CSV table of C-alpha atoms in Angstrom, one decimal:
chain,number,residue,atom,x,y,z
T,362,MET,CA,28.7,107.1,118.7
T,363,ALA,CA,30.9,109.4,120.8
T,364,SER,CA,32.2,107.9,124.0
T,365,ASN,CA,31.5,110.3,126.8
T,366,ALA,CA,30.3,110.6,130.4
T,367,TYR,CA,27.3,108.3,129.7
T,368,ILE,CA,27.1,104.6,130.0
T,369,ILE,CA,26.4,103.2,126.6
T,370,ALA,CA,23.6,100.8,126.1
T,371,ASN,CA,20.9,99.8,123.8
T,372,LYS,CA,17.2,100.7,124.0
T,373,ARG,CA,14.9,98.2,122.5
T,374,ALA,CA,11.3,98.8,121.5
T,375,VAL,CA,9.1,95.9,122.4
T,376,SER,CA,7.9,93.7,119.6
T,377,SER,CA,7.7,90.0,118.7
T,378,HIS,CA,11.2,88.7,119.0
T,379,PRO,CA,12.3,85.1,119.2
T,380,HIS,CA,14.3,85.3,121.6
T,381,ARG,CA,23.0,106.1,146.1
T,382,GLN,CA,27.2,111.1,151.9
T,383,PRO,CA,30.3,111.6,153.5
T,384,HIS,CA,31.4,109.4,156.4
T,385,LEU,CA,30.5,111.2,159.7
T,386,PRO,CA,32.8,112.5,162.4
T,387,LEU,CA,33.0,110.2,165.4
T,388,LEU,CA,30.9,112.4,167.7
T,389,LEU,CA,28.0,112.2,165.2
T,390,LEU,CA,28.5,108.5,164.8
T,391,LEU,CA,28.1,108.1,168.6
T,392,PHE,CA,24.9,110.0,168.5
T,393,SER,CA,23.4,107.2,166.3
T,394,LEU,CA,24.6,104.3,168.5
T,395,PHE,CA,21.2,102.8,169.1
T,396,PHE,CA,19.3,103.7,166.0
T,397,ILE,CA,21.6,103.1,163.0
T,398,GLY,CA,19.1,100.9,161.4
T,399,LYS,CA,16.3,103.4,161.1
T,400,PHE,CA,18.2,105.6,158.7
T,401,ASP,CA,18.5,102.8,156.2
T,402,LEU,CA,14.9,102.5,154.9
T,403,VAL,CA,14.9,100.7,151.6
T,404,SER,CA,11.6,100.2,149.9
T,405,ALA,CA,9.5,98.0,152.1
T,406,LEU,CA,12.5,96.1,153.5
T,407,ASN,CA,12.6,95.7,157.3
T,408,TYR,CA,15.8,97.0,158.9
T,409,THR,CA,14.6,96.5,162.4
T,410,LYS,CA,16.7,93.4,163.1
T,411,TYR,CA,19.8,95.4,161.8
T,412,THR,CA,19.3,98.0,164.5
T,413,ARG,CA,21.9,97.3,167.0
T,414,LYS,CA,23.9,98.8,169.9
T,415,VAL,CA,27.3,99.7,168.5
T,416,SER,CA,30.3,100.0,170.7
T,417,ASN,CA,32.7,103.0,170.6
T,418,LEU,CA,35.5,100.6,169.8
T,419,ARG,CA,33.7,99.1,166.9
T,420,LEU,CA,32.9,102.5,165.5
T,421,GLN,CA,36.5,103.5,165.8
T,422,ARG,CA,37.6,100.4,163.8
T,423,ILE,CA,35.0,101.1,161.2
T,424,GLN,CA,36.1,104.7,160.9
T,425,LYS,CA,39.8,103.6,160.5
T,426,HIS,CA,38.8,101.3,157.7
T,427,LEU,CA,36.7,103.9,156.0
T,428,GLU,CA,39.7,106.3,156.1
T,429,LYS,CA,41.7,103.7,154.4
T,430,ILE,CA,39.3,103.0,151.5
T,431,ASN,CA,37.8,106.5,151.1
T,432,LYS,CA,40.7,108.4,149.5
T,433,PRO,CA,41.0,112.2,149.6
T,434,ALA,CA,38.9,113.7,146.8
T,435,VAL,CA,39.9,116.4,144.3
T,436,ILE,CA,36.2,117.2,143.9
T,437,THR,CA,33.1,115.6,145.3
T,438,ILE,CA,29.8,115.0,143.4
T,439,GLU,CA,26.5,114.5,145.1
T,440,SER,CA,24.2,112.1,143.2
T,441,PRO,CA,20.4,112.5,143.2
T,442,ASP,CA,20.1,109.0,144.7
T,443,GLY,CA,22.1,110.0,147.8
T,444,ASP,CA,25.5,108.6,146.7
T,445,ILE,CA,28.6,110.6,147.2
T,446,ILE,CA,31.1,110.3,144.3
T,447,ASP,CA,34.7,111.2,145.2
T,448,CYS,CA,36.9,112.1,142.2
T,449,VAL,CA,40.2,110.7,143.4
T,450,HIS,CA,43.6,111.1,141.7
T,451,LYS,CA,44.2,107.9,139.9
T,452,ARG,CA,47.5,107.3,141.6
T,453,LYS,CA,45.8,107.6,145.0
T,454,GLN,CA,43.1,105.0,144.4
T,455,PRO,CA,42.6,102.0,146.8
T,456,ALA,CA,44.0,99.4,144.3
T,457,LEU,CA,47.6,100.5,144.8
T,458,ASP,CA,47.4,99.7,148.6
T,459,HIS,CA,47.6,96.0,147.8
T,460,PRO,CA,50.8,94.4,149.0
T,461,LEU,CA,51.3,92.7,145.6
T,462,LEU,CA,50.9,96.1,143.8
T,463,LYS,CA,53.4,98.2,145.7
T,464,LYS,CA,55.6,98.5,142.7
T,465,HIS,CA,52.8,98.4,140.2
T,466,LYS,CA,52.7,101.2,137.6
T,467,ILE,CA,49.3,102.0,136.2
T,468,GLN,CA,49.1,100.8,132.7
T,469,ARG,CA,49.2,103.9,130.4
T,470,VAL,CA,48.9,102.3,127.0
T,471,ALA,CA,45.5,101.0,126.2
T,472,PRO,CA,45.4,97.3,125.7
T,473,GLU,CA,44.8,95.8,122.3
T,474,MET,CA,41.0,95.3,121.9
T,475,PRO,CA,40.0,91.8,120.9
T,476,LYS,CA,39.5,91.4,117.1
T,477,VAL,CA,36.0,90.6,116.0
T,478,LYS,CA,35.7,87.6,113.8
T,479,THR,CA,33.2,88.5,111.0
T,480,LEU,CA,30.1,86.4,111.0
T,481,LYS,CA,28.0,86.1,108.0
T,482,ARG,CA,24.4,87.0,108.7
T,483,ASP,CA,21.5,85.9,106.8
T,484,GLU,CA,19.4,89.1,106.7
T,485,GLY,CA,16.3,87.3,105.5
T,486,SER,CA,16.3,84.5,108.1
T,487,GLY,CA,15.0,86.1,111.3
T,488,ASP,CA,11.5,87.3,111.9
T,489,SER,CA,12.7,90.3,114.0
T,490,LYS,CA,11.1,93.5,112.8
T,491,ARG,CA,11.5,95.6,115.9
T,492,LYS,CA,12.9,99.1,115.4
T,493,GLU,CA,16.6,99.3,116.3
T,494,GLY,CA,17.8,102.4,118.1
T,495,GLU,CA,20.7,103.2,120.3
T,496,ASP,CA,20.2,105.4,123.4
T,497,LEU,CA,22.3,106.6,126.2
T,498,ILE,CA,21.8,105.1,129.7
T,499,TRP,CA,23.1,107.2,132.5
T,500,GLN,CA,24.5,106.4,135.9
T,501,MET,CA,22.5,108.4,138.4
T,502,TRP,CA,25.4,110.6,139.5
T,503,HIS,CA,25.7,112.0,136.0
T,504,ARG,CA,22.4,113.8,136.3
T,505,ASN,CA,23.7,117.1,137.9
T,506,GLY,CA,26.1,117.5,134.9
T,507,THR,CA,29.3,117.5,137.0
T,508,ARG,CA,32.1,115.2,135.8
T,509,CYS,CA,35.4,114.0,137.4
T,510,PRO,CA,38.4,115.9,136.0
T,511,LYS,CA,41.0,114.2,133.8
T,512,GLY,CA,43.5,112.3,135.9
T,513,THR,CA,41.0,111.3,138.5
T,514,VAL,CA,38.7,108.3,138.9
T,515,PRO,CA,35.1,108.4,140.4
T,516,ILE,CA,34.8,106.3,143.5
T,517,ARG,CA,31.5,105.8,145.4
T,518,ARG,CA,32.1,106.8,149.0
T,519,SER,CA,31.5,104.2,151.7
T,520,THR,CA,29.7,105.1,154.9
T,521,THR,CA,29.5,103.8,158.5
T,522,ARG,CA,25.9,102.7,157.7
T,523,ASP,CA,27.2,100.7,154.8
T,524,VAL,CA,29.6,98.8,157.0
T,525,LEU,CA,27.0,98.2,159.8
T,526,ARG,CA,24.7,96.5,157.4
T,527,ALA,CA,27.3,93.9,156.8
T,528,LYS,CA,27.7,90.8,159.0
T,529,SER,CA,31.1,92.2,160.3
T,530,LEU,CA,33.8,94.6,159.2
T,531,PHE,CA,35.7,91.6,157.7
T,532,HIS,CA,32.6,90.6,155.6
T,533,PHE,CA,32.0,94.2,154.3
T,534,GLY,CA,32.2,94.2,150.6
T,535,LYS,CA,32.8,90.4,150.3
T,536,LYS,CA,30.8,87.5,149.1
T,537,GLN,CA,30.6,84.7,151.7
T,538,SER,CA,32.9,81.7,151.2
T,539,THR,CA,31.0,78.6,150.7
T,540,THR,CA,31.3,74.8,150.5
T,541,ILE,CA,30.4,72.8,147.5
T,542,ASN,CA,26.9,71.5,147.1
T,543,PRO,CA,27.2,67.7,147.2
T,544,THR,CA,24.0,67.3,145.1
T,545,ARG,CA,25.2,69.2,142.0
T,546,ARG,CA,25.7,67.5,138.7
T,547,ALA,CA,29.3,66.2,138.3
T,548,ASP,CA,29.9,68.1,135.1
T,549,ALA,CA,28.3,71.4,136.3
T,550,PRO,CA,30.1,74.5,137.7
T,551,ASP,CA,29.4,75.4,141.3
T,552,VAL,CA,30.9,78.7,142.3
T,553,VAL,CA,28.6,79.6,145.2
T,554,SER,CA,25.7,77.2,145.0
T,555,SER,CA,25.6,76.5,148.7
T,556,ASN,CA,24.6,78.7,151.6
T,557,GLY,CA,21.4,79.6,149.8
T,558,HIS,CA,22.8,80.9,146.6
T,559,GLU,CA,20.8,79.9,143.5
T,560,HIS,CA,21.6,80.4,139.9
T,561,ALA,CA,20.3,80.3,136.3
T,562,ILE,CA,23.4,80.3,134.2
T,563,ALA,CA,25.0,79.3,130.9
T,564,TYR,CA,28.5,78.0,131.0
T,565,THR,CA,31.4,76.7,128.8
T,566,GLY,CA,33.3,73.5,129.3
T,567,THR,CA,36.5,73.3,131.4
T,568,SER,CA,38.8,71.8,128.7
T,569,GLN,CA,39.6,74.9,126.8
T,570,GLU,CA,41.9,77.9,127.3
T,571,VAL,CA,39.8,81.1,127.5
T,572,TYR,CA,41.2,84.7,127.5
T,573,GLY,CA,38.0,86.7,127.9
T,574,ALA,CA,34.2,86.9,127.4
T,575,LYS,CA,31.6,89.4,126.4
T,576,ALA,CA,27.8,89.7,126.6
T,577,THR,CA,25.0,92.3,126.4
T,578,ILE,CA,22.9,92.1,129.6
T,579,ASN,CA,19.3,93.2,130.0
T,580,VAL,CA,19.0,95.6,133.1
T,581,TRP,CA,16.0,95.3,135.5
T,582,ASP,CA,15.3,96.2,139.1
T,583,PRO,CA,14.2,93.0,140.7
T,584,SER,CA,12.5,93.1,144.1
T,585,ILE,CA,14.5,91.8,147.1
T,586,GLN,CA,12.7,90.2,150.1
T,587,GLU,CA,15.4,90.5,152.8
T,588,VAL,CA,18.1,93.1,153.4
T,589,ASN,CA,20.8,90.4,153.3
T,590,GLU,CA,19.7,89.0,150.0
T,591,PHE,CA,20.7,90.1,146.6
T,592,SER,CA,20.0,89.6,142.9
T,593,LEU,CA,22.6,89.9,140.2
T,594,SER,CA,23.3,89.3,136.6
T,595,GLN,CA,26.9,88.9,135.6
T,596,ILE,CA,29.8,87.3,133.7
T,597,TRP,CA,32.2,85.0,135.6
T,598,ILE,CA,35.7,84.4,134.3
T,599,LEU,CA,37.0,81.3,136.2
T,600,SER,CA,40.1,79.2,136.7
T,601,GLY,CA,41.2,76.8,139.4
T,602,SER,CA,39.3,74.1,141.2
T,603,PHE,CA,35.7,74.3,142.3
T,604,ASP,CA,36.2,71.9,145.1
T,605,GLY,CA,39.3,73.5,146.6
T,606,SER,CA,40.5,76.8,148.0
T,607,ASP,CA,42.3,78.0,144.9
T,608,LEU,CA,39.4,79.1,142.6
T,609,ASN,CA,40.2,82.4,140.8
T,610,SER,CA,37.2,84.4,139.6
T,611,ILE,CA,36.7,87.8,137.9
T,612,GLU,CA,33.1,89.0,137.7
T,613,ALA,CA,31.2,92.0,136.4
T,614,GLY,CA,27.6,92.9,135.8
T,615,TRP,CA,24.7,94.6,137.5
T,616,GLN,CA,23.4,93.9,141.0
T,617,VAL,CA,20.6,94.9,143.5
T,618,SER,CA,22.0,94.5,147.0
T,619,PRO,CA,20.3,96.4,149.9
T,620,GLU,CA,22.9,95.2,152.4
T,621,LEU,CA,25.8,96.4,150.3
T,622,TYR,CA,24.4,99.7,148.9
T,623,GLY,CA,21.5,100.6,151.2
T,624,ASP,CA,18.9,100.7,148.5
T,625,SER,CA,17.2,98.6,145.9
T,626,ARG,CA,18.6,100.1,142.7
T,627,PRO,CA,20.5,98.1,140.1
T,628,ARG,CA,24.2,99.0,140.1
T,629,LEU,CA,27.2,98.3,138.0
T,630,PHE,CA,29.5,96.1,140.0
T,631,THR,CA,32.8,94.1,139.8
T,632,TYR,CA,34.2,91.3,142.0
T,633,TRP,CA,37.4,89.3,142.2
T,634,THR,CA,38.9,86.5,144.3
T,635,SER,CA,41.9,84.3,144.1
T,636,ASP,CA,41.0,81.8,146.9
T,637,SER,CA,37.4,80.8,146.4
T,638,TYR,CA,36.0,83.9,148.2
T,639,GLN,CA,37.7,83.1,151.5
T,640,ALA,CA,39.9,86.1,152.2
T,641,THR,CA,41.0,87.8,148.9
T,642,GLY,CA,39.0,90.2,146.8
T,643,CYS,CA,35.9,92.2,147.1
T,644,TYR,CA,33.1,94.1,145.4
T,645,ASN,CA,34.0,97.1,143.4
T,646,LEU,CA,36.8,99.3,144.9
T,647,LEU,CA,36.0,98.3,148.5
T,648,CYS,CA,39.5,96.7,148.9
T,649,ALA,CA,42.8,97.0,147.0
T,650,GLY,CA,42.9,95.2,143.7
T,651,PHE,CA,41.0,96.6,140.7
T,652,VAL,CA,42.8,99.5,139.0
T,653,GLN,CA,40.3,102.0,137.6
T,654,THR,CA,41.4,104.1,134.6
T,655,ASN,CA,38.0,105.6,133.5
T,656,SER,CA,37.0,109.1,134.8
T,657,ARG,CA,33.3,108.8,133.8
T,658,ILE,CA,32.1,105.4,135.0
T,659,ALA,CA,31.7,104.8,138.7
T,660,ILE,CA,31.7,101.2,139.8
T,661,GLY,CA,29.0,100.6,142.3
T,662,ALA,CA,26.9,103.6,141.0
T,663,ALA,CA,23.2,103.1,140.1
T,664,ILE,CA,22.1,102.5,136.5
T,665,SER,CA,19.2,104.4,135.1
T,666,PRO,CA,16.8,104.0,133.3
T,667,VAL,CA,16.1,100.3,133.5
T,668,SER,CA,13.8,97.9,131.6
T,669,GLN,CA,10.1,97.9,132.2
T,670,TYR,CA,7.7,95.0,131.7
T,671,ASP,CA,6.2,95.1,128.2
T,672,ALA,CA,7.8,98.4,127.5
T,673,ASN,CA,11.3,99.8,126.7
T,674,GLN,CA,14.2,97.5,127.2
T,675,TYR,CA,17.7,98.6,128.3
T,676,ASP,CA,20.9,96.6,128.3
T,677,ILE,CA,24.6,97.0,129.0
T,678,THR,CA,27.5,95.4,127.2
T,679,ILE,CA,30.4,94.1,129.3
T,680,LEU,CA,33.7,92.7,127.9
T,681,ILE,CA,36.4,91.2,130.1
T,682,TRP,CA,39.6,90.1,128.4
T,683,LYS,CA,43.3,89.5,129.1
T,684,ASP,CA,45.7,92.0,127.6
T,685,PRO,CA,47.9,89.8,125.4
T,686,LYS,CA,51.0,92.0,126.0
T,687,LEU,CA,51.0,92.8,129.7
T,688,GLY,CA,48.6,90.1,131.0
T,689,ASN,CA,46.2,92.3,132.9
T,690,TRP,CA,42.5,91.5,132.8
T,691,TRP,CA,40.7,94.5,131.4
T,692,MET,CA,37.0,95.4,131.6
T,693,GLY,CA,35.3,97.2,128.8
T,694,PHE,CA,31.8,98.7,129.2
T,695,GLY,CA,29.3,99.8,126.6
T,696,ASP,CA,30.8,101.2,123.3
T,697,ASN,CA,34.4,100.1,124.0
T,698,ASN,CA,34.8,102.3,127.1
T,699,LEU,CA,37.8,101.0,129.1
T,700,VAL,CA,36.9,100.9,132.8
T,701,GLY,CA,40.1,99.5,134.3
T,702,TYR,CA,41.8,96.2,135.0
T,703,TRP,CA,42.6,93.5,137.4
T,704,PRO,CA,46.4,93.2,137.5
T,705,ALA,CA,47.8,89.8,136.7
T,706,GLU,CA,49.7,89.9,140.1
T,707,LEU,CA,46.4,89.3,141.9
T,708,PHE,CA,45.9,85.8,140.6
T,709,THR,CA,47.4,82.4,140.5
T,710,HIS,CA,45.5,80.4,137.8
T,711,LEU,CA,44.2,83.5,136.0
T,712,ALA,CA,47.7,84.8,135.7
T,713,ASP,CA,47.7,82.5,132.7
T,714,HIS,CA,44.3,82.0,131.3
T,715,ALA,CA,40.7,81.1,132.2
T,716,THR,CA,39.2,77.6,131.9
T,717,MET,CA,35.5,78.4,132.2
T,718,VAL,CA,33.1,81.2,131.6
T,719,GLU,CA,29.6,81.6,133.1
T,720,TRP,CA,26.9,84.0,132.2
T,721,GLY,CA,23.6,84.5,134.1
T,722,GLY,CA,21.8,85.3,137.3
T,723,GLU,CA,22.3,84.6,141.0
T,724,VAL,CA,20.2,85.3,144.1
T,725,VAL,CA,20.5,84.6,147.8
T,726,ASN,CA,17.7,82.5,149.3
T,727,SER,CA,17.9,83.0,153.1
T,728,ARG,CA,14.5,81.2,153.7
T,729,ALA,CA,13.9,83.8,156.4
T,730,ASN,CA,10.3,82.6,157.1
T,731,GLY,CA,11.0,79.0,156.4
T,732,LYS,CA,9.9,79.5,152.8
T,733,HIS,CA,11.8,80.1,149.6
T,734,THR,CA,12.6,83.8,149.2
T,735,SER,CA,10.5,85.9,146.9
T,736,THR,CA,13.6,87.8,145.8
T,737,GLU,CA,13.4,88.0,142.0
T,738,MET,CA,16.0,87.1,139.5
T,739,GLY,CA,16.3,89.2,136.3
T,740,SER,CA,12.9,90.6,135.6
T,741,GLY,CA,11.1,88.3,138.0
T,742,HIS,CA,9.6,86.4,135.2
T,743,PHE,CA,10.5,83.0,133.9
T,744,ALA,CA,12.4,82.5,130.7
T,745,GLU,CA,9.5,81.3,128.6
T,746,ASP,CA,7.8,84.7,128.8
T,747,GLY,CA,10.3,86.0,126.3
T,748,PHE,CA,11.3,89.5,125.1
T,749,GLY,CA,10.1,92.5,127.0
T,750,LYS,CA,9.0,90.3,129.9
T,751,SER,CA,11.9,88.0,130.7
T,752,SER,CA,15.5,89.2,131.3
T,753,TYR,CA,18.1,88.2,128.7
T,754,PHE,CA,21.8,87.8,127.9
T,755,ARG,CA,22.6,88.1,124.2
T,756,ASN,CA,25.6,87.9,121.9
T,757,LEU,CA,27.6,85.6,124.1
T,758,GLU,CA,31.2,85.7,122.9
T,759,LEU,CA,34.6,84.3,124.0
T,760,VAL,CA,38.1,85.6,123.5
T,761,ASP,CA,40.7,83.1,122.3
T,762,ALA,CA,44.5,82.9,122.4
T,763,ASP,CA,44.7,85.0,119.3
T,764,ASN,CA,42.8,87.8,121.1
T,765,SER,CA,39.8,87.3,118.8
T,766,LEU,CA,36.1,87.4,119.7
T,767,SER,CA,33.8,84.8,118.4
T,768,SER,CA,30.3,83.7,119.1
T,769,VAL,CA,29.8,80.9,121.6
T,770,HIS,CA,28.1,77.9,120.2
T,771,ASP,CA,28.8,75.1,122.7
T,772,ILE,CA,27.2,76.0,126.1
T,773,SER,CA,25.4,74.2,128.8
T,774,THR,CA,22.8,75.6,131.2
T,775,LEU,CA,22.1,75.1,134.9
T,776,ALA,CA,19.3,76.1,137.3
T,777,GLU,CA,19.2,74.5,140.7
T,778,ASN,CA,15.4,74.8,141.0
T,779,THR,CA,13.5,75.5,137.7
T,780,ASN,CA,10.3,76.0,139.6
T,781,CYS,CA,11.9,79.1,141.2
T,782,TYR,CA,14.2,80.4,138.5
T,783,ASN,CA,14.9,78.9,135.0
T,784,ILE,CA,16.9,79.5,131.8
T,785,LYS,CA,16.3,78.8,128.1
T,786,ASN,CA,19.0,79.3,125.5
T,787,SER,CA,18.9,79.6,121.7
T,788,TYR,CA,20.7,81.1,118.7
T,789,ASN,CA,19.9,83.4,115.8
T,790,ASN,CA,21.8,85.6,113.4
T,791,GLU,CA,21.1,88.8,115.2
T,792,TRP,CA,21.5,87.9,118.8
T,793,GLY,CA,24.0,85.1,118.3
T,794,THR,CA,23.9,82.7,121.2
T,795,TYR,CA,21.5,84.1,123.8
T,796,PHE,CA,19.2,83.1,126.6
T,797,TYR,CA,16.3,84.2,128.7
T,798,TYR,CA,16.4,83.5,132.4
T,799,GLY,CA,15.0,84.4,135.8
T,800,GLY,CA,11.9,84.0,137.9
T,801,PRO,CA,9.9,85.2,140.9
T,802,GLY,CA,11.3,82.8,143.5
T,803,ASN,CA,8.5,81.9,145.9
T,804,ASN,CA,5.4,80.7,144.2
T,805,PRO,CA,3.0,77.7,144.5
T,806,LEU,CA,5.5,75.4,142.8
T,807,CYS,CA,8.5,76.9,144.7
T,808,PRO,CA,7.6,76.8,148.4
C-alpha cells in the first residue's frame, strides 16, 4: 500500500474471533477575562469550575509561552474539528530549542527498520473466518485536502484556552509527577499508579535489554466524566527505577483528554520524561524534545473514524525502536511511516537501552463526587466481551539487540481494580500475543 497523507490502519469486519485556531491578540484575550470557560464546551462536560478571573500578568506569561512553542508557519491548515495545523519548517520546530539539542543536526538518513523474524503460522489452526481488509484512517485535518509542503512538519497550534484548562502554565502539557503506590505488588511496574491513575496493562520483566516495541492498538472514543480526567491506550518504553526520580519513559498511542485538547476526540499522542515526570518532557510537541520528520502526520491531531460497538473496528500500529547506528529512539506509525524521533541526548538510562515495556490502558480517577469515575477505558467494556465490543492490543512485539522484531511470549498483566477495568491476554497464530482490556469505571461493583 502506498504511504501517503493518510494514517494507515486496519478495518476489521466484526465476526466471531477468539480474541480540534490561532492564538489571539492580547486585547482580545483581555476581553475574555471572566468567561474563558464558556468557550470550551466539550460534550456534556462541565467547564463551570474552570471559568476563572485571569490576570493581565498571567495572560502575558501565557502569550509569551505560546509564542515560544507556536513557531511561524509556512502555511496554515484549518481542520474541520477546529484545530489549526501550522506547517513549520522542520529546522524551526520546537524540539531544537532544547538546551541539550543546540548542536543537534536533524537525522537525514532513515534509520534501519527492525528486521522481522519469520514466524511459522499454522493456517488451519485458528477459527477466525472474518474478512480481512485494509483501509485508510484519516486524521481530521486531512479532510480539506491540503497537505504540508515538503521540508515542513505539521504542528497542532496551542491556544490560550488550552493553557487555561491546565492546572498552571508549568503543568500545561505534562503528566503529573506521582509517588509510588505502597500497595502495589512487589514485582509489578508502577509508572503513575498513584494520584488516581489506574491501569490495565501487560508488561515484560525487568531483567532483559530491550531496544523497542510494537503493537497494533484498537481505537475508540471513551467517554470522560471530568474535564481533568483522561483515557489513553499506549506503549511505554521504560528504564530506570520506579521508586526514584530517574525513571526514563517514551510513550505513544491514542488519548482522549478534554483538559489537554478541549474536546473528547481520540488523538495520536507521544510523551517522554527522563526524571519520573517531575520536570522534563511533555505531551506531543508542547516542549522541546521530540524531533518530527514526517510532513503528513500531526501529533496531537484527532483520529477518525474510530471503532464502533458491534460494528467496524479500526486500529493503528505503533513501533518505537532505537536506531542501532545513531542511538535515537524512532517512532513508526502505520505502514512503516516514520514520524520522528526522541534524540538519545534527552535521556540517561534510555541512552543505552530499555529494561521494561508496557502495553495497555490508563485513566485518571479523580473521584469528583466521592465515587469512582465513570471515565471509560478502551471501549468502556470489560475484556471478556471480546472482539467488536472490547478494546484490544494485538501482535505485541519486542526489538532485541540485533534490531530484530519478535513476538512477545512472556508477559504479565496488571489491573489495580478489576471491578472497574480489567485485562485478559492470550495468543494465536494470527494476532500473536494479544489482549482485551478496559471497562466502564463506576458500576455497582466499582463504587
